[in-house]
Amino acid sequence: MQTHPTPHAVNRVGAVVRAARKSRKLTQAQLAKSAGVSRVFIGEVEAGHERAELGKVLSVLDVLGLNLLDTTEALALIEKGQQLAGHFPSLEALDRSKRVLDGESSMDDARDELAAKWGYERTT
């Protein structure tokens, strides 16, 4: 069986790239040059285009100081918040994930914050 990333997951990766780029005060052109890709490619990733080459996306994440595991965990954290809230991520949830990606908060701290907000006990 062949599986494909959902449009929401692809859009969220694009949102992570955009937020990380902006927090580092980089233009799309600057990020593209550092990652060895075109500015158009950066725009497509940020827009959530599904056909982006994984190797190029990994180069972009590397330039931003991110890795696939951190990005995946941050997206999972957003998903958990979305499930608990019953809607798309709030600005608070996106900010929580941004703090993790920027190294300002640990993943455990973010999970504890989410558990405290929604009143559940963490099992991991």
PDB file of C-alpha atoms in Angstrom:
ATOM      1  CA  MET A   1       0.000   0.000   0.000  1.00  0.00           C
ATOM      2  CA  GLN A   2       1.350   3.410  -0.954  1.00  0.00           C
ATOM      3  CA  THR A   3       0.922   6.277   1.492  1.00  0.00           C
ATOM      4  CA  HIS A   4       1.279   9.981   0.895  1.00  0.00           C
ATOM      5  CA  PRO A   5       1.790  12.825   3.336  1.00  0.00           C
ATOM      6  CA  THR A   6      -1.432  14.641   4.073  1.00  0.00           C
ATOM      7  CA  PRO A   7      -1.734  18.176   2.764  1.00  0.00           C
ATOM      8  CA  HIS A   8      -1.940  19.360   6.373  1.00  0.00           C
ATOM      9  CA  ALA A   9       1.399  17.718   7.262  1.00  0.00           C
ATOM     10  CA  VAL A  10       3.102  19.192   4.202  1.00  0.00           C
ATOM     11  CA  ASN A  11       1.657  22.627   4.976  1.00  0.00           C
ATOM     12  CA  ARG A  12       2.862  22.369   8.552  1.00  0.00           C
ATOM     13  CA  VAL A  13       6.420  21.549   7.470  1.00  0.00           C
ATOM     14  CA  GLY A  14       6.242  24.623   5.256  1.00  0.00           C
ATOM     15  CA  ALA A  15       5.005  26.681   8.195  1.00  0.00           C
ATOM     16  CA  VAL A  16       7.903  25.435  10.346  1.00  0.00           C
ATOM     17  CA  VAL A  17      10.412  26.378   7.635  1.00  0.00           C
ATOM     18  CA  ARG A  18       8.828  29.819   7.212  1.00  0.00           C
ATOM     19  CA  ALA A  19       8.723  30.502  10.966  1.00  0.00           C
ATOM     20  CA  ALA A  20      12.324  29.361  11.458  1.00  0.00           C
ATOM     21  CA  ARG A  21      13.519  31.437   8.496  1.00  0.00           C
ATOM     22  CA  LYS A  22      11.744  34.553   9.731  1.00  0.00           C
ATOM     23  CA  SER A  23      12.934  34.082  13.316  1.00  0.00           C
ATOM     24  CA  ARG A  24      16.485  34.032  11.951  1.00  0.00           C
ATOM     25  CA  LYS A  25      15.724  37.161   9.910  1.00  0.00           C
ATOM     26  CA  LEU A  26      16.582  35.475   6.616  1.00  0.00           C
ATOM     27  CA  THR A  27      14.987  36.224   3.273  1.00  0.00           C
ATOM     28  CA  GLN A  28      13.921  33.364   1.053  1.00  0.00           C
ATOM     29  CA  ALA A  29      16.825  34.255  -1.248  1.00  0.00           C
ATOM     30  CA  GLN A  30      19.373  34.143   1.598  1.00  0.00           C
ATOM     31  CA  LEU A  31      18.098  30.789   2.838  1.00  0.00           C
ATOM     32  CA  ALA A  32      18.060  29.415  -0.700  1.00  0.00           C
ATOM     33  CA  LYS A  33      21.664  30.461  -1.323  1.00  0.00           C
ATOM     34  CA  SER A  34      22.858  28.894   1.947  1.00  0.00           C
ATOM     35  CA  ALA A  35      20.971  25.653   1.261  1.00  0.00           C
ATOM     36  CA  GLY A  36      22.030  25.432  -2.382  1.00  0.00           C
ATOM     37  CA  VAL A  37      18.484  25.594  -3.717  1.00  0.00           C
ATOM     38  CA  SER A  38      16.466  28.192  -5.606  1.00  0.00           C
ATOM     39  CA  ARG A  39      14.368  30.918  -4.015  1.00  0.00           C
ATOM     40  CA  VAL A  40      11.393  29.438  -5.881  1.00  0.00           C
ATOM     41  CA  PHE A  41      12.029  26.096  -4.119  1.00  0.00           C
ATOM     42  CA  ILE A  42      11.944  27.826  -0.703  1.00  0.00           C
ATOM     43  CA  GLY A  43       8.674  29.503  -1.661  1.00  0.00           C
ATOM     44  CA  GLU A  44       7.205  26.179  -2.742  1.00  0.00           C
ATOM     45  CA  VAL A  45       8.257  24.452   0.500  1.00  0.00           C
ATOM     46  CA  GLU A  46       6.790  27.278   2.573  1.00  0.00           C
ATOM     47  CA  ALA A  47       3.580  27.116   0.517  1.00  0.00           C
ATOM     48  CA  GLY A  48       3.247  23.392   1.238  1.00  0.00           C
ATOM     49  CA  HIS A  49       3.856  22.007  -2.243  1.00  0.00           C
ATOM     50  CA  GLU A  50       3.897  18.208  -1.919  1.00  0.00           C
ATOM     51  CA  ARG A  51       6.519  17.458  -4.574  1.00  0.00           C
ATOM     52  CA  ALA A  52       9.542  18.994  -2.848  1.00  0.00           C
ATOM     53  CA  GLU A  53      12.620  16.745  -2.975  1.00  0.00           C
ATOM     54  CA  LEU A  54      13.428  15.348   0.466  1.00  0.00           C
ATOM     55  CA  GLY A  55      17.180  15.896   0.103  1.00  0.00           C
ATOM     56  CA  LYS A  56      16.657  19.568  -0.638  1.00  0.00           C
ATOM     57  CA  VAL A  57      14.196  19.940   2.244  1.00  0.00           C
ATOM     58  CA  LEU A  58      16.773  18.352   4.578  1.00  0.00           C
ATOM     59  CA  SER A  59      19.379  20.866   3.347  1.00  0.00           C
ATOM     60  CA  VAL A  60      16.998  23.715   4.129  1.00  0.00           C
ATOM     61  CA  LEU A  61      16.295  22.317   7.620  1.00  0.00           C
ATOM     62  CA  ASP A  62      20.042  21.937   8.205  1.00  0.00           C
ATOM     63  CA  VAL A  63      20.742  25.567   7.300  1.00  0.00           C
ATOM     64  CA  LEU A  64      17.999  26.597   9.734  1.00  0.00           C
ATOM     65  CA  GLY A  65      19.629  24.517  12.468  1.00  0.00           C
ATOM     66  CA  LEU A  66      16.751  22.041  12.491  1.00  0.00           C
ATOM     67  CA  ASN A  67      16.724  18.325  11.952  1.00  0.00           C
ATOM     68  CA  LEU A  68      14.001  16.022  10.766  1.00  0.00           C
ATOM     69  CA  LEU A  69      13.444  14.512  14.228  1.00  0.00           C
ATOM     70  CA  ASP A  70      12.959  17.912  15.909  1.00  0.00           C
ATOM     71  CA  THR A  71      10.652  19.039  13.142  1.00  0.00           C
ATOM     72  CA  THR A  72       8.637  15.816  13.306  1.00  0.00           C
ATOM     73  CA  GLU A  73       8.344  16.070  17.099  1.00  0.00           C
ATOM     74  CA  ALA A  74       7.236  19.695  16.882  1.00  0.00           C
ATOM     75  CA  LEU A  75       4.603  18.746  14.318  1.00  0.00           C
ATOM     76  CA  ALA A  76       3.447  15.893  16.585  1.00  0.00           C
ATOM     77  CA  LEU A  77       3.143  18.379  19.434  1.00  0.00           C
ATOM     78  CA  ILE A  78       0.962  20.605  17.256  1.00  0.00           C
ATOM     79  CA  GLU A  79      -1.148  17.586  16.277  1.00  0.00           C
ATOM     80  CA  LYS A  80      -1.639  16.616  19.943  1.00  0.00           C
ATOM     81  CA  GLY A  81      -2.776  20.129  20.786  1.00  0.00           C
ATOM     82  CA  GLN A  82      -5.112  20.082  17.812  1.00  0.00           C
ATOM     83  CA  GLN A  83      -6.634  16.765  18.908  1.00  0.00           C
ATOM     84  CA  LEU A  84      -7.188  18.029  22.440  1.00  0.00           C
ATOM     85  CA  ALA A  85      -8.622  21.356  21.343  1.00  0.00           C
ATOM     86  CA  GLY A  86     -10.674  19.912  18.493  1.00  0.00           C
ATOM     87  CA  HIS A  87      -9.487  22.468  15.937  1.00  0.00           C
ATOM     88  CA  PHE A  88      -6.434  23.629  14.021  1.00  0.00           C
ATOM     89  CA  PRO A  89      -3.475  24.811  16.097  1.00  0.00           C
ATOM     90  CA  SER A  90      -3.814  28.071  17.947  1.00  0.00           C
ATOM     91  CA  LEU A  91      -1.159  30.753  17.943  1.00  0.00           C
ATOM     92  CA  GLU A  92      -0.253  29.499  21.424  1.00  0.00           C
ATOM     93  CA  ALA A  93       0.372  25.979  20.076  1.00  0.00           C
ATOM     94  CA  LEU A  94       2.435  27.304  17.194  1.00  0.00           C
ATOM     95  CA  ASP A  95       4.423  29.475  19.606  1.00  0.00           C
ATOM     96  CA  ARG A  96       5.058  26.457  21.858  1.00  0.00           C
ATOM     97  CA  SER A  97       6.432  24.510  18.897  1.00  0.00           C
ATOM     98  CA  LYS A  98       8.495  27.487  17.734  1.00  0.00           C
ATOM     99  CA  ARG A  99      10.138  27.718  21.174  1.00  0.00           C
ATOM    100  CA  VAL A 100      11.130  24.049  20.896  1.00  0.00           C
ATOM    101  CA  LEU A 101      12.484  24.458  17.378  1.00  0.00           C
ATOM    102  CA  ASP A 102      14.413  27.591  18.367  1.00  0.00           C
ATOM    103  CA  GLY A 103      15.953  25.765  21.339  1.00  0.00           C
ATOM    104  CA  GLU A 104      14.285  28.060  23.881  1.00  0.00           C
ATOM    105  CA  SER A 105      12.332  25.177  25.424  1.00  0.00           C
ATOM    106  CA  SER A 106      12.773  21.420  25.566  1.00  0.00           C
ATOM    107  CA  MET A 107      10.309  18.967  24.082  1.00  0.00           C
ATOM    108  CA  ASP A 108       9.600  17.645  27.603  1.00  0.00           C
ATOM    109  CA  ASP A 109       8.824  21.171  28.849  1.00  0.00           C
ATOM    110  CA  ALA A 110       6.444  21.697  25.929  1.00  0.00           C
ATOM    111  CA  ARG A 111       4.709  18.378  26.609  1.00  0.00           C
ATOM    112  CA  ASP A 112       4.392  19.277  30.316  1.00  0.00           C
ATOM    113  CA  GLU A 113       2.920  22.658  29.358  1.00  0.00           C
ATOM    114  CA  LEU A 114       0.381  20.971  27.099  1.00  0.00           C
ATOM    115  CA  ALA A 115      -0.524  18.400  29.780  1.00  0.00           C
ATOM    116  CA  ALA A 116      -1.000  21.139  32.378  1.00  0.00           C
ATOM    117  CA  LYS A 117      -3.156  23.197  30.039  1.00  0.00           C
ATOM    118  CA  TRP A 118      -5.485  20.312  29.207  1.00  0.00           C
ATOM    119  CA  GLY A 119      -5.373  18.555  32.592  1.00  0.00           C
ATOM    120  CA  TYR A 120      -4.061  15.161  31.619  1.00  0.00           C
ATOM    121  CA  GLU A 121      -1.215  13.103  33.016  1.00  0.00           C
ATOM    122  CA  ARG A 122       1.751  12.472  30.755  1.00  0.00           C
ATOM    123  CA  THR A 123       2.654   8.821  30.299  1.00  0.00           C
ATOM    124  CA  THR A 124       6.027   9.381  28.575  1.00  0.00           C
TER     125      THR A 124
END
